[in-house]
CSV table of C-alpha atoms in Angstrom, one decimal:
chain,number,residue,atom,x,y,z
Q,1,MET,CA,-19.9,-11.2,-12.9
Q,2,GLU,CA,-17.6,-9.0,-10.3
Q,3,GLU,CA,-15.7,-6.3,-11.7
Q,4,LYS,CA,-11.9,-6.4,-11.4
Q,5,ILE,CA,-10.4,-3.8,-9.4
Q,6,PHE,CA,-6.8,-2.9,-10.0
Q,7,GLU,CA,-6.2,0.2,-7.8
Q,8,ILE,CA,-8.1,2.1,-4.9
Q,9,SER,CA,-7.6,5.7,-4.3
Q,10,ALA,CA,-9.2,8.3,-1.8
Q,11,LYS,CA,-8.5,11.9,-0.8
Q,12,GLU,CA,-9.3,11.0,3.1
Q,13,VAL,CA,-9.1,7.9,5.4
Q,14,THR,CA,-11.1,6.9,8.3
Q,15,ILE,CA,-9.3,5.3,11.2
Q,16,GLU,CA,-10.8,3.3,13.9
Q,17,VAL,CA,-8.9,2.5,17.0
Q,18,VAL,CA,-10.0,0.8,20.4
Q,19,ASP,CA,-8.3,2.5,23.3
Q,20,GLU,CA,-6.4,-0.1,25.3
Q,21,ALA,CA,-7.1,1.5,28.7
Q,22,THR,CA,-11.0,1.9,28.3
Q,23,GLY,CA,-11.9,-0.5,25.5
Q,24,LYS,CA,-13.7,2.5,23.9
Q,25,THR,CA,-13.7,2.7,20.1
Q,26,TYR,CA,-13.0,5.9,18.3
Q,27,ARG,CA,-13.2,6.9,14.6
Q,28,ARG,CA,-11.4,9.8,12.9
Q,29,THR,CA,-11.7,10.9,9.2
Q,30,LEU,CA,-8.3,12.4,8.2
Q,31,PRO,CA,-7.0,14.2,5.0
Q,32,ILE,CA,-4.7,11.8,4.0
Q,33,ASP,CA,-4.4,10.5,0.4
Q,34,TYR,CA,-4.7,6.7,0.0
Q,35,TYR,CA,-3.4,4.7,-3.0
Q,36,GLU,CA,-3.5,1.1,-3.2
Q,37,THR,CA,-2.5,-1.6,-5.8
Q,38,ALA,CA,-1.5,-5.2,-5.7
Q,39,ASN,CA,1.9,-4.2,-4.9
Q,40,GLY,CA,1.3,-2.2,-1.9
Q,41,LEU,CA,-0.3,1.2,-0.5
Q,42,VAL,CA,1.0,4.6,0.0
Q,43,LEU,CA,-0.6,7.1,2.7
Q,44,ARG,CA,0.4,10.7,1.8
Q,45,GLY,CA,-0.2,13.7,3.9
Q,46,GLU,CA,1.4,16.8,5.4
Q,47,ASN,CA,3.8,17.2,8.2
Q,48,LEU,CA,3.4,20.1,10.9
Q,49,ASP,CA,5.5,22.4,8.6
Q,50,GLY,CA,3.4,21.7,5.6
Q,51,SER,CA,5.6,19.7,3.6
Q,52,THR,CA,4.5,16.3,2.1
Q,53,SER,CA,5.2,13.2,4.0
Q,54,GLN,CA,4.3,9.6,2.9
Q,55,LEU,CA,4.3,6.1,4.2
Q,56,VAL,CA,4.7,3.1,1.8
Q,57,PHE,CA,3.9,-0.5,2.6
Q,58,TYR,CA,4.5,-3.2,0.3
Q,59,THR,CA,2.7,-6.6,-0.1
Q,60,PRO,CA,4.8,-9.8,-0.5
Q,61,ARG,CA,4.1,-9.5,-4.3
Q,62,GLY,CA,5.3,-5.9,-4.1
Q,63,MET,CA,8.5,-6.8,-2.4
Q,64,GLN,CA,9.3,-9.6,-4.8
Q,65,ARG,CA,8.9,-7.1,-7.6
Q,66,MET,CA,11.4,-4.7,-5.8
Q,67,GLN,CA,14.0,-7.3,-5.3
Q,68,ASP,CA,13.7,-8.3,-9.0
Q,69,LEU,CA,13.9,-4.6,-10.2
Q,70,THR,CA,17.0,-4.0,-7.9
Q,71,GLY,CA,18.8,-7.1,-9.2
Q,72,LYS,CA,18.3,-9.0,-5.8
Q,73,GLY,CA,15.7,-11.7,-6.8
Q,74,PRO,CA,16.5,-15.2,-8.0
Q,75,ASP,CA,18.3,-15.7,-11.2
Q,76,GLU,CA,15.7,-17.5,-12.8
Q,77,ASP,CA,12.4,-16.7,-14.8
Q,78,PRO,CA,9.5,-16.9,-12.5
Q,79,CYS,CA,7.0,-18.2,-15.4
Q,80,GLY,CA,9.4,-20.6,-16.9
Q,81,GLY,CA,9.3,-19.6,-20.5
Q,82,HIS,CA,12.0,-16.9,-20.8
Q,83,SER,CA,15.2,-18.7,-19.7
Q,84,HIS,CA,18.0,-18.8,-22.4
Q,85,LYS,CA,19.7,-22.3,-22.4
C-alpha cells in the first residue's frame, strides 16, 4: 500500500531548462526552500540584499479555499450537509 504524502519540503531545488537558441539542457541546484501541499507551493530564498523573498503558487483547490476564507466563494455548503434551512 502506498504511503499518503500530505506535504513535501526541501532546502534546495534543482531546475532544468532547455535553451531556446541551442536546444541544450542545463541543470542548476539552487539554495531555495521548497514547500508544497495540496493547496499550492511556496518557493523562498534571498534577494540580492539578503532579505527574504518568496513566490506562492496556488492549486485550483488552494484558490477555492482562499476565496472561501475571504468571503468570495459561493454561499453554499460544498459537501451538502451543513446548510441551515
